[in-house]
mmCIF file of N, CA, C and O in Angstrom:
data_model
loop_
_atom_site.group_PDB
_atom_site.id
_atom_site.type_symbol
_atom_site.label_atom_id
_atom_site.label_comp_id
_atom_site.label_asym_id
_atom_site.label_seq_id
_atom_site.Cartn_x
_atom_site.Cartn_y
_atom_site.Cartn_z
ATOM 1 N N UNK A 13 127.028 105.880 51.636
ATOM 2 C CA UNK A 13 126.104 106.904 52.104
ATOM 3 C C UNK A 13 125.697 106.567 53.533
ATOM 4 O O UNK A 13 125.710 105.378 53.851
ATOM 5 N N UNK A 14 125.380 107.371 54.320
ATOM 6 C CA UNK A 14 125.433 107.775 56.025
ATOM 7 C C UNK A 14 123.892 107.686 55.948
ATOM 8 O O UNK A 14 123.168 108.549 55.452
ATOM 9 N N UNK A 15 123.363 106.150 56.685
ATOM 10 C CA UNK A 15 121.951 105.706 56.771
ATOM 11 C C UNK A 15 121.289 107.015 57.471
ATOM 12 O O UNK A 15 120.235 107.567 57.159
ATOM 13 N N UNK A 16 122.119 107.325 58.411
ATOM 14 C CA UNK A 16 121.545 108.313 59.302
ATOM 15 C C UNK A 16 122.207 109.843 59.320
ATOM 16 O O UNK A 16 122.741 110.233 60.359
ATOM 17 N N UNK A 17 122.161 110.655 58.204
ATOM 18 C CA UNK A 17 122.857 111.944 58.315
ATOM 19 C C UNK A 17 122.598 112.579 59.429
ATOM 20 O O UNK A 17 121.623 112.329 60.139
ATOM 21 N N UNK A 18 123.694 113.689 59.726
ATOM 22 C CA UNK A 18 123.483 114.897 60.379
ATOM 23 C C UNK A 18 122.695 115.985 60.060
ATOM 24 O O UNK A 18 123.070 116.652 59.095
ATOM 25 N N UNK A 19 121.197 116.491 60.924
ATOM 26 C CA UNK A 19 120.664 117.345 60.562
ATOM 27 C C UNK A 19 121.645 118.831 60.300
ATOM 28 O O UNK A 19 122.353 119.458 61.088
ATOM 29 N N UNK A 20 121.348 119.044 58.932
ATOM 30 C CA UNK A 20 121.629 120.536 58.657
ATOM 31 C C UNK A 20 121.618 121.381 59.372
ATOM 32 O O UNK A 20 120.481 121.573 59.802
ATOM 33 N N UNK A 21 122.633 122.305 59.911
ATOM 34 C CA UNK A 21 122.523 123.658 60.924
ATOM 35 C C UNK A 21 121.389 124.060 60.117
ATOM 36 O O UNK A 21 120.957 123.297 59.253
ATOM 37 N N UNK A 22 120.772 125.419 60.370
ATOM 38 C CA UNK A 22 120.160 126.090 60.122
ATOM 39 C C UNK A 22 120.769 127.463 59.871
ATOM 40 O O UNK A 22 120.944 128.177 60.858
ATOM 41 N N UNK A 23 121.171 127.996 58.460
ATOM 42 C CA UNK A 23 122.058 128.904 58.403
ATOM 43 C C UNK A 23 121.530 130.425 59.264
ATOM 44 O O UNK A 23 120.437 130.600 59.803
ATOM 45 N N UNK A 24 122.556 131.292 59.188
ATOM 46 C CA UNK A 24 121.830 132.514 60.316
ATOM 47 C C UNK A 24 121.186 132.979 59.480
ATOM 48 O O UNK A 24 120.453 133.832 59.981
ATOM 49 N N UNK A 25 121.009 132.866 58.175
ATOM 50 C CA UNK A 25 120.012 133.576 57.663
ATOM 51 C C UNK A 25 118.665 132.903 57.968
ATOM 52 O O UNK A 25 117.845 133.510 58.657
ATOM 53 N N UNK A 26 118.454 131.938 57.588
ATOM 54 C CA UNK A 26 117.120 131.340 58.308
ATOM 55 C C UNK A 26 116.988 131.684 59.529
ATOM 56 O O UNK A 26 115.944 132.277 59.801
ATOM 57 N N UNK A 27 117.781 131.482 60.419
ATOM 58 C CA UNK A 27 117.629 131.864 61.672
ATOM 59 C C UNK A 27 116.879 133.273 61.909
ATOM 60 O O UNK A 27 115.964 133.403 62.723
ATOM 61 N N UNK A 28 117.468 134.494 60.955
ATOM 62 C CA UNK A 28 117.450 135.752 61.211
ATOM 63 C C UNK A 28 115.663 135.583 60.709
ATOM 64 O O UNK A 28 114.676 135.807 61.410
ATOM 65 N N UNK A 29 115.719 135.072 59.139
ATOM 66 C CA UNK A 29 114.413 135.216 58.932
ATOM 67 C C UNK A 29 113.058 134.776 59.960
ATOM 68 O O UNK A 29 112.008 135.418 60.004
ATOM 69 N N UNK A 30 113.346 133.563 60.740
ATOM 70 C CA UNK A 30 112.442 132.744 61.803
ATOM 71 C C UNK A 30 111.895 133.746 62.692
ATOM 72 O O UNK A 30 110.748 134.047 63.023
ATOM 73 N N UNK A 31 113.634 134.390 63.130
ATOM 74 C CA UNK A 31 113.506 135.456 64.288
ATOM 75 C C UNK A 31 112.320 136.927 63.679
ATOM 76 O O UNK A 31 111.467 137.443 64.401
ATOM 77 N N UNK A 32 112.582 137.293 62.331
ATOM 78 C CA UNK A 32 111.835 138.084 62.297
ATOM 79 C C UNK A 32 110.171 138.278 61.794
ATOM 80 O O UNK A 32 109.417 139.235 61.616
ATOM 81 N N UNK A 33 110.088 136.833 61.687
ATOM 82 C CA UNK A 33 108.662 135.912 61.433
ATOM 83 C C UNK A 33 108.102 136.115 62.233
ATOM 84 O O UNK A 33 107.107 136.796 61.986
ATOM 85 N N UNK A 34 108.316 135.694 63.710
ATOM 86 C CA UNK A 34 108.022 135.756 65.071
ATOM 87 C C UNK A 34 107.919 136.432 65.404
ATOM 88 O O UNK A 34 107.038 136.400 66.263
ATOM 89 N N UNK A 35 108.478 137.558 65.238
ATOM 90 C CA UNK A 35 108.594 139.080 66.020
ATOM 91 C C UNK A 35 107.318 139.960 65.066
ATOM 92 O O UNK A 35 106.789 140.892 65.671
ATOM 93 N N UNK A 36 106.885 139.717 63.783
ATOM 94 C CA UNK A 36 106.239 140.246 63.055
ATOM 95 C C UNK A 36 104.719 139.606 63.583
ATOM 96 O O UNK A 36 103.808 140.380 63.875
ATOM 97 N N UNK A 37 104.549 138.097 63.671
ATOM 98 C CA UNK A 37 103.423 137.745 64.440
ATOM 99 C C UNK A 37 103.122 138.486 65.630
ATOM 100 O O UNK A 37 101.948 138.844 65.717
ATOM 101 N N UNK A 38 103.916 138.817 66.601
ATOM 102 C CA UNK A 38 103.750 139.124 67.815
ATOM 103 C C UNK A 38 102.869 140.786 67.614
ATOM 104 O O UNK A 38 102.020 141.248 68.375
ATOM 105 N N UNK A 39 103.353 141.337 66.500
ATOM 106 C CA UNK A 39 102.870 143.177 65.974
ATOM 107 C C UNK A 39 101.744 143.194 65.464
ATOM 108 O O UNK A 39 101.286 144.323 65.290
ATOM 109 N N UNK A 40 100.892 142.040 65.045
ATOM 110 C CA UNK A 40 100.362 142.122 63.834
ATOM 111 C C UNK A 40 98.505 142.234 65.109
ATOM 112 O O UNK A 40 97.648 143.115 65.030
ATOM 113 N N UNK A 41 98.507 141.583 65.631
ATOM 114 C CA UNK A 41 97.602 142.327 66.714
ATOM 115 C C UNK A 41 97.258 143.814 67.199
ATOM 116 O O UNK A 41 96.192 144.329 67.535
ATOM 117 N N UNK A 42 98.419 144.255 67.119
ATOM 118 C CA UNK A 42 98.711 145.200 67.769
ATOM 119 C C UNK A 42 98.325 146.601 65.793
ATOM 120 O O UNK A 42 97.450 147.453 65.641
ATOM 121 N N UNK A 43 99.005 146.325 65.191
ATOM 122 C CA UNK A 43 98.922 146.845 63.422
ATOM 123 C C UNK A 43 97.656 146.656 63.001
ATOM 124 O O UNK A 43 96.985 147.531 62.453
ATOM 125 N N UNK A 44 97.217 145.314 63.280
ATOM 126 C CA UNK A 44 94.845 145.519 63.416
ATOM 127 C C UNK A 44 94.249 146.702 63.987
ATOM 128 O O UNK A 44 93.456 147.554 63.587
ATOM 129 N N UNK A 45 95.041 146.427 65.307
ATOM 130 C CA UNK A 45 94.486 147.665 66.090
ATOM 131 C C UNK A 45 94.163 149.236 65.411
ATOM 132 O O UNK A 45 93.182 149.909 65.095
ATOM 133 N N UNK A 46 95.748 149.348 65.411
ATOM 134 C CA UNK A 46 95.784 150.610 64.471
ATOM 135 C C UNK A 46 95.187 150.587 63.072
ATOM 136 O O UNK A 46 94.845 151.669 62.595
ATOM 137 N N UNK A 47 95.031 149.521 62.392
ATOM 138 C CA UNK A 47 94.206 150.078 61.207
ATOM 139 C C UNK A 47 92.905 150.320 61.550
ATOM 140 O O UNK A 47 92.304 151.192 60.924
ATOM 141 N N UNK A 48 92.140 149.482 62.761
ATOM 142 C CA UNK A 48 90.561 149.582 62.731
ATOM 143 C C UNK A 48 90.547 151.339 63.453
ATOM 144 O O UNK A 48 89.771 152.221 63.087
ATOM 145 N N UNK A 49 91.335 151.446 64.246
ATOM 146 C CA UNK A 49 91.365 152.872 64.536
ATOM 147 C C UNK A 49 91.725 153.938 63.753
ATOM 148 O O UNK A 49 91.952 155.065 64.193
ATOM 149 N N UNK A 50 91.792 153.563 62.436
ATOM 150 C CA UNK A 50 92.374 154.156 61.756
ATOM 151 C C UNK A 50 90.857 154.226 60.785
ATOM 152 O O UNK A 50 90.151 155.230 60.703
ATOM 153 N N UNK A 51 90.627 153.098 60.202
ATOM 154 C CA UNK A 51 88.991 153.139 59.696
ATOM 155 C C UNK A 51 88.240 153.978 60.280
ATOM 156 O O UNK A 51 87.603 154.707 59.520
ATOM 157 N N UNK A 52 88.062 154.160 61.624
ATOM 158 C CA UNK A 52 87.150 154.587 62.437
ATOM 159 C C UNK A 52 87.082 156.366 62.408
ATOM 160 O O UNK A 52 86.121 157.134 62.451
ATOM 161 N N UNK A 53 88.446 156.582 62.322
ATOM 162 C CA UNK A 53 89.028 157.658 61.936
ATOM 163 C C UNK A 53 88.755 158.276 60.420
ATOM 164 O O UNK A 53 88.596 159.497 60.406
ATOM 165 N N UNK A 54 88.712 157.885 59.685
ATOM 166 C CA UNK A 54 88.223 157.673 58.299
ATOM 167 C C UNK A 54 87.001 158.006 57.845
ATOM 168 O O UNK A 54 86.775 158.476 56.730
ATOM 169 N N UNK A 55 85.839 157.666 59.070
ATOM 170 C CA UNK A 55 84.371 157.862 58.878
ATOM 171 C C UNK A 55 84.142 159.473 59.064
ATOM 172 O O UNK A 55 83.513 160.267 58.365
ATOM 173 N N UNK A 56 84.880 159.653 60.257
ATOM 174 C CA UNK A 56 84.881 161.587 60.611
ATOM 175 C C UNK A 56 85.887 162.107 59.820
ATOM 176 O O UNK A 56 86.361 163.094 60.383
ATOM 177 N N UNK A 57 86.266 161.944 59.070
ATOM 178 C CA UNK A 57 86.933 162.833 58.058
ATOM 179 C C UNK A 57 86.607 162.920 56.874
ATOM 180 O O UNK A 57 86.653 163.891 56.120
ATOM 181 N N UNK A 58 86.210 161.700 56.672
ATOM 182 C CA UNK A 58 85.136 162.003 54.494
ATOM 183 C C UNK A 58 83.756 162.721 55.561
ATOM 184 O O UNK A 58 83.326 163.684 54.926
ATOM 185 N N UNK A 59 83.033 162.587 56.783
ATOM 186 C CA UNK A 59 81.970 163.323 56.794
ATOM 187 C C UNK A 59 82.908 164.746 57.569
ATOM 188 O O UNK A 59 82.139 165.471 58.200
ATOM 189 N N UNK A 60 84.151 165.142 57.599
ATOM 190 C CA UNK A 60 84.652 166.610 57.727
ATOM 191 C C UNK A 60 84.958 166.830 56.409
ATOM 192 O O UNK A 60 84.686 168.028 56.341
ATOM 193 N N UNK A 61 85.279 166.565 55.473
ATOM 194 C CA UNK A 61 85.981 166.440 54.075
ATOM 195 C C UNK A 61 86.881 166.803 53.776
ATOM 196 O O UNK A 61 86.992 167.427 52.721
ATOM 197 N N UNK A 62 88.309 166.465 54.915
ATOM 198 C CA UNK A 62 89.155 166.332 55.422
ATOM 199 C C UNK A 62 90.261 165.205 54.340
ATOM 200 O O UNK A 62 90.915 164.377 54.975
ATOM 201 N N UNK A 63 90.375 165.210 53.280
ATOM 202 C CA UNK A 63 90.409 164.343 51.998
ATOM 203 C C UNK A 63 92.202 164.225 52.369
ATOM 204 O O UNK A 63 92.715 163.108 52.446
ATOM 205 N N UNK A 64 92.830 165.181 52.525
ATOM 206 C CA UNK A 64 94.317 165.497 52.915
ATOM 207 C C UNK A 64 94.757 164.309 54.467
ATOM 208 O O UNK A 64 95.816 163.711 54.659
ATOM 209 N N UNK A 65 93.654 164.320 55.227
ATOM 210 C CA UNK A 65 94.135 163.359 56.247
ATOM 211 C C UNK A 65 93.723 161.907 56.037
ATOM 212 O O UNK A 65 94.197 160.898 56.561
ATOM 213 N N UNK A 66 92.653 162.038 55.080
ATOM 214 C CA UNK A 66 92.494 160.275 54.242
ATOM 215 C C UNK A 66 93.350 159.790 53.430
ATOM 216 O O UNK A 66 93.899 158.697 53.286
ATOM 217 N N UNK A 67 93.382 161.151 52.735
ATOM 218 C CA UNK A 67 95.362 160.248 51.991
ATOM 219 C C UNK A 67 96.202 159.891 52.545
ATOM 220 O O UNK A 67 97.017 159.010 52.270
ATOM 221 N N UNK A 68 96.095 160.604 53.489
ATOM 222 C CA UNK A 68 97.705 160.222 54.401
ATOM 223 C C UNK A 68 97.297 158.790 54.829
ATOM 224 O O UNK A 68 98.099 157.868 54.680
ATOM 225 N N UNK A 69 96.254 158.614 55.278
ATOM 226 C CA UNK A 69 95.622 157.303 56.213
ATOM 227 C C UNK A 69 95.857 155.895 55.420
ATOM 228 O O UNK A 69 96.195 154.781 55.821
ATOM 229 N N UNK A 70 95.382 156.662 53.485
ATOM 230 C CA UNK A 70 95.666 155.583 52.958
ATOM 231 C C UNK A 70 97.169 155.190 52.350
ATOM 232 O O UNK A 70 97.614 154.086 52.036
ATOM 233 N N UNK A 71 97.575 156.066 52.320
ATOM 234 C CA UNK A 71 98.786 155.933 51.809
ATOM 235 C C UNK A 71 100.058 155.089 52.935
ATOM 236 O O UNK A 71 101.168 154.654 52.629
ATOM 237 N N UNK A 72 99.349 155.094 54.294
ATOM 238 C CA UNK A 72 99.733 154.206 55.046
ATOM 239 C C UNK A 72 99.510 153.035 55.199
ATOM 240 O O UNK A 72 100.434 152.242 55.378
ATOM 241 N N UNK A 73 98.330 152.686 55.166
ATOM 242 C CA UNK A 73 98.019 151.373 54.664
ATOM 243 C C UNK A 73 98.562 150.711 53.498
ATOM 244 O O UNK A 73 98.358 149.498 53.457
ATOM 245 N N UNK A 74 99.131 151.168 52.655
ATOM 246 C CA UNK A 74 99.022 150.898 50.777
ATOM 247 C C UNK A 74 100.613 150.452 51.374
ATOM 248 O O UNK A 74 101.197 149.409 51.082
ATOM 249 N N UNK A 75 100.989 151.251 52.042
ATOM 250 C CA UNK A 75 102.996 150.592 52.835
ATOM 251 C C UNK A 75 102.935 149.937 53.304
ATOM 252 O O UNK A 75 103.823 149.095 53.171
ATOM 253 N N UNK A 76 101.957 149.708 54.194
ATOM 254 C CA UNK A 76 102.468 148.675 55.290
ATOM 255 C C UNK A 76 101.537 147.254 55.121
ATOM 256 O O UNK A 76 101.908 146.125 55.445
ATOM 257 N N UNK A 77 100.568 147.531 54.679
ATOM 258 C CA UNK A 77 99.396 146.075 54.461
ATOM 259 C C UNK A 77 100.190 145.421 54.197
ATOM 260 O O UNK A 77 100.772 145.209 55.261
ATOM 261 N N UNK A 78 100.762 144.796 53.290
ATOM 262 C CA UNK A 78 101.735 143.623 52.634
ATOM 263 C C UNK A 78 102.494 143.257 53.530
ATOM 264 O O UNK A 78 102.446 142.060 53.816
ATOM 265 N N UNK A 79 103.474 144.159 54.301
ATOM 266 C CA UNK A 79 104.195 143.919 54.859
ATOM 267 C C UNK A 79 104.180 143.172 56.444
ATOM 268 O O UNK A 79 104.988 142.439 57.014
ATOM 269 N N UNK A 80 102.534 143.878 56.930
ATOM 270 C CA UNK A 80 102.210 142.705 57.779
ATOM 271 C C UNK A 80 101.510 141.562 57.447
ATOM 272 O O UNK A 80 100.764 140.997 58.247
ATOM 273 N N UNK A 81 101.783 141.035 55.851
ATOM 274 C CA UNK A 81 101.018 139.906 55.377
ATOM 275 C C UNK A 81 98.899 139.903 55.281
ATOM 276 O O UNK A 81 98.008 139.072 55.458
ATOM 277 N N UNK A 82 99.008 141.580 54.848
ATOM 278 C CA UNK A 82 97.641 141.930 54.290
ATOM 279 C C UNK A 82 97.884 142.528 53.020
ATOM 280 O O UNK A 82 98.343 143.666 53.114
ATOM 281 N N UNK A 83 97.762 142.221 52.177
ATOM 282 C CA UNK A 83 98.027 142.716 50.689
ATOM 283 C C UNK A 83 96.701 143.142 50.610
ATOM 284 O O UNK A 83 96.575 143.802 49.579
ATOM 285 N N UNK A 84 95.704 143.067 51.204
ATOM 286 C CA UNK A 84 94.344 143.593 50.831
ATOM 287 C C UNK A 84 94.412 145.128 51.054
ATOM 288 O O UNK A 84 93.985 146.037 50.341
ATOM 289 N N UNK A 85 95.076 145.165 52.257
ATOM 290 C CA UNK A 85 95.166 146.404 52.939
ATOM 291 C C UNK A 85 95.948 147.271 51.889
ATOM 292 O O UNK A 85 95.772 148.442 51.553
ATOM 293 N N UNK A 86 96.728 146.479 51.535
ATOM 294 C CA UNK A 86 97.448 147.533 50.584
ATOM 295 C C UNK A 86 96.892 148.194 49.138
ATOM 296 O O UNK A 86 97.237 149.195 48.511
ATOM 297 N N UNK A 87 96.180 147.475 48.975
ATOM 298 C CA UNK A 87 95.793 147.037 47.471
ATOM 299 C C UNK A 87 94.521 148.676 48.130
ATOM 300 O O UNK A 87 94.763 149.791 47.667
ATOM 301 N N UNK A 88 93.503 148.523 49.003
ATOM 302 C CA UNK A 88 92.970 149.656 49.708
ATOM 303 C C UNK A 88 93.492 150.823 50.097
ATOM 304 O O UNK A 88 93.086 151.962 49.868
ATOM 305 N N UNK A 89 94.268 150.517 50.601
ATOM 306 C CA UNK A 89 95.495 152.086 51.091
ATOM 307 C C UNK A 89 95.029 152.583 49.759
ATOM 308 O O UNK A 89 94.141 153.404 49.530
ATOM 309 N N UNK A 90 96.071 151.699 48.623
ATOM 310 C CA UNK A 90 96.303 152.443 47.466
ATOM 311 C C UNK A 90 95.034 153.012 47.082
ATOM 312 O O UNK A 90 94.954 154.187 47.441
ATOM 313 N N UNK A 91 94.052 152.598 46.499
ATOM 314 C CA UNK A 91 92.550 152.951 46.186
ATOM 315 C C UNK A 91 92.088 154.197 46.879
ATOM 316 O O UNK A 91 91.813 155.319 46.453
ATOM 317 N N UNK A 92 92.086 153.413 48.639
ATOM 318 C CA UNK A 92 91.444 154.953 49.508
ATOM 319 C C UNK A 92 92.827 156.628 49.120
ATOM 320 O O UNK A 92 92.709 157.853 49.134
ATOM 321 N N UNK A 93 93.910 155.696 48.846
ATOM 322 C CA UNK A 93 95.428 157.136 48.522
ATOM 323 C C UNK A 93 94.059 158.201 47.310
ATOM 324 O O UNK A 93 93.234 159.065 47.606
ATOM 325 N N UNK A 94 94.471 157.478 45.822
ATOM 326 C CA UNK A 94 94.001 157.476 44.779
ATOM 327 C C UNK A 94 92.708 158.539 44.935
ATOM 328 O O UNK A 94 92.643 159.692 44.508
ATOM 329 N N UNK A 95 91.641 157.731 45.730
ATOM 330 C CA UNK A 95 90.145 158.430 45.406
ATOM 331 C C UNK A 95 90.310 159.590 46.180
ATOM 332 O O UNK A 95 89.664 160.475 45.619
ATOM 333 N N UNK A 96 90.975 160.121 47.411
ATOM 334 C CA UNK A 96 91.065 161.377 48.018
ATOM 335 C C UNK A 96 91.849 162.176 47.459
ATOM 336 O O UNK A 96 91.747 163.380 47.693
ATOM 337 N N UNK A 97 92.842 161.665 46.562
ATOM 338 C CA UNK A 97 93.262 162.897 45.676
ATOM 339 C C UNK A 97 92.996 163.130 44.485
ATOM 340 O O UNK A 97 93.739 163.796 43.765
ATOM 341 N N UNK A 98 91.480 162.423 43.959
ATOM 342 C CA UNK A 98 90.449 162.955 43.068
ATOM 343 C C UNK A 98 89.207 163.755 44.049
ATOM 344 O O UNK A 98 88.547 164.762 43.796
ATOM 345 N N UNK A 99 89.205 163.060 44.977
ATOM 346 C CA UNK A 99 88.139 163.674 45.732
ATOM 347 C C UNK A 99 86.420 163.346 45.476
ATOM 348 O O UNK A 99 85.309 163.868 45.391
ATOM 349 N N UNK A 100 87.412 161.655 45.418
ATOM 350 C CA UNK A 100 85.626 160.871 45.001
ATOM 351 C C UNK A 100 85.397 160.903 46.314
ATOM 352 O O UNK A 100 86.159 160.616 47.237
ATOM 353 N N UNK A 101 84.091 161.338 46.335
ATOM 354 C CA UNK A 101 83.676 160.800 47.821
ATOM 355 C C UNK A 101 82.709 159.560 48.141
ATOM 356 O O UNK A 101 82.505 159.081 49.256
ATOM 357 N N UNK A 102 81.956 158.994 46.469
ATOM 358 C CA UNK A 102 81.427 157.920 46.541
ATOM 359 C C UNK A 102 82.195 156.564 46.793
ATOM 360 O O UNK A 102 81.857 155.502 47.316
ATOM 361 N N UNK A 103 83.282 156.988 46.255
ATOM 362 C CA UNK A 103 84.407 155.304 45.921
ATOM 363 C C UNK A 103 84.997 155.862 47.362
ATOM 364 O O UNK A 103 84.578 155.003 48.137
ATOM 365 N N UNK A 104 85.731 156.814 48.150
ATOM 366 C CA UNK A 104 85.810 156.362 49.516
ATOM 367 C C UNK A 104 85.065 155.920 50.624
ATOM 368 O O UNK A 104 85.442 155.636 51.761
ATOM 369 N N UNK A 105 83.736 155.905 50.015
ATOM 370 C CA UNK A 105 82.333 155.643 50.908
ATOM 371 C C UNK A 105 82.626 154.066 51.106
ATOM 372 O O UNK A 105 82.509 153.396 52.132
ATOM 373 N N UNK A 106 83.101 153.623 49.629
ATOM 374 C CA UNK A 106 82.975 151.900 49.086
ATOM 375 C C UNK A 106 84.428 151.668 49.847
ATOM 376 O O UNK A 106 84.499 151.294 51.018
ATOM 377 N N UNK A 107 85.451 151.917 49.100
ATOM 378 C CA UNK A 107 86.536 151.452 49.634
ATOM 379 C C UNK A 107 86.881 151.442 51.019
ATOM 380 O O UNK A 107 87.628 150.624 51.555
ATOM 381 N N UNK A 108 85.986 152.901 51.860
ATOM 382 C CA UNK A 108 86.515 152.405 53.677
ATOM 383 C C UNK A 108 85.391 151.182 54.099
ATOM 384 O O UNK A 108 85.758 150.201 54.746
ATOM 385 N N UNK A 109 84.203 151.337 53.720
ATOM 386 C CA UNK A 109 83.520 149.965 54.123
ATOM 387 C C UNK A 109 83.909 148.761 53.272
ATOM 388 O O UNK A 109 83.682 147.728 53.903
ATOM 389 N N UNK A 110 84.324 148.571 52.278
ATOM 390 C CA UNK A 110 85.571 147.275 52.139
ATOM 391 C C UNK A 110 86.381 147.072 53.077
ATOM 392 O O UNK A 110 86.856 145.981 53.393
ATOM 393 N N UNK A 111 86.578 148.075 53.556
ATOM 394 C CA UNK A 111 87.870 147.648 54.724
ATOM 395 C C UNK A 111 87.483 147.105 55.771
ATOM 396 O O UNK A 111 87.971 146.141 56.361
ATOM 397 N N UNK A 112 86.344 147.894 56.085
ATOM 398 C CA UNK A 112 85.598 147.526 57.234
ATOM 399 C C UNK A 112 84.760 146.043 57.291
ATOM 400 O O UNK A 112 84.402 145.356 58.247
ATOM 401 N N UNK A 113 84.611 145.871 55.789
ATOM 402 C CA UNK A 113 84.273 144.288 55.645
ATOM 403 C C UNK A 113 85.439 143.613 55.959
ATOM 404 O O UNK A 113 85.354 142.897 56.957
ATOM 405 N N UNK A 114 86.500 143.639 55.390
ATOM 406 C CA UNK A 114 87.880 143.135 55.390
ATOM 407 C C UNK A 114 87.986 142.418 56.839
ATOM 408 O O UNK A 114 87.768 141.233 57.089
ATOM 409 N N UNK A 115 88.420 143.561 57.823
ATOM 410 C CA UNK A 115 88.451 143.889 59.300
ATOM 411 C C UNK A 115 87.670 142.535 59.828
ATOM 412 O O UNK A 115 88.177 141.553 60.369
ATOM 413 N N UNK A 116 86.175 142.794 59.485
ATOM 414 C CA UNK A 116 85.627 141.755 60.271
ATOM 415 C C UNK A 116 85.573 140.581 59.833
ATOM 416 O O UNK A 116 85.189 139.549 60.384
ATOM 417 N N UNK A 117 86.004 140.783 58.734
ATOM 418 C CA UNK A 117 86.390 139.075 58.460
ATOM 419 C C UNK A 117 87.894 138.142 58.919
ATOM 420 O O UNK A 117 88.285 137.018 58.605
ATOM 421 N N UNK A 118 88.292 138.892 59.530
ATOM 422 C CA UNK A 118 89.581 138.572 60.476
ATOM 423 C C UNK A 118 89.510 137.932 61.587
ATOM 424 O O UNK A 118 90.333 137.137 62.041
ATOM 425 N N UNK A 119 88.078 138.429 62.236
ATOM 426 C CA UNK A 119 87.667 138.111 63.645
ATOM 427 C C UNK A 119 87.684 136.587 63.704
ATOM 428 O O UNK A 119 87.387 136.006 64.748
#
């Protein structure tokens, strides 16, 4: 046995994955952004009762949270999706200020 092996290449799949690790850090500033503008957005539409552009809002979140490594977000999307197409307006009251707790606990 070889006291001193040769470090392992790094197959291109690792490679590919590293590369797209990195590139996903670099968005994820930028994907905050858009969700808090997106919260913010959220407040003038349950007070328009505008329930059709909160689904959409959440149903974006509920896709993509996980995927920028917020499963909270998603787990919310889904909830805020859900309560606008019952048309709770108490549980979207709760669930966008969850988010908005969420948010600032990032800072």
């Amino acid at each position: 046995m070889d006291p001193d092996p040769e470090p392992l290449e790094e197959s291109s799949e690792d490679a590919m994955e590293a590369q797209f690790r990195e590139k996903m850090k670099d968005l994820v500033p930028r994907y905050l952004a858009e969700v808090r503008r997106d919260v913010v957005l959220l407040d003038g539409l349950l007070e328009q009762g505008n329930l059709e552009r909160i689904r959409s809002i959440g149903h974006v979140l509920k896709g993509t949270g996980s995927s920028f490594g917020f499963p909270e977000l998603t787990y919310w999307g889904a909830a805020i999706e859900e309560s606008a197409l019952q048309a709770d307006l108490r549980k979207l009251r709760e669930q966008i200020a969850a988010v908005v707790v969420f948010l600032a606990r990032l800072n």
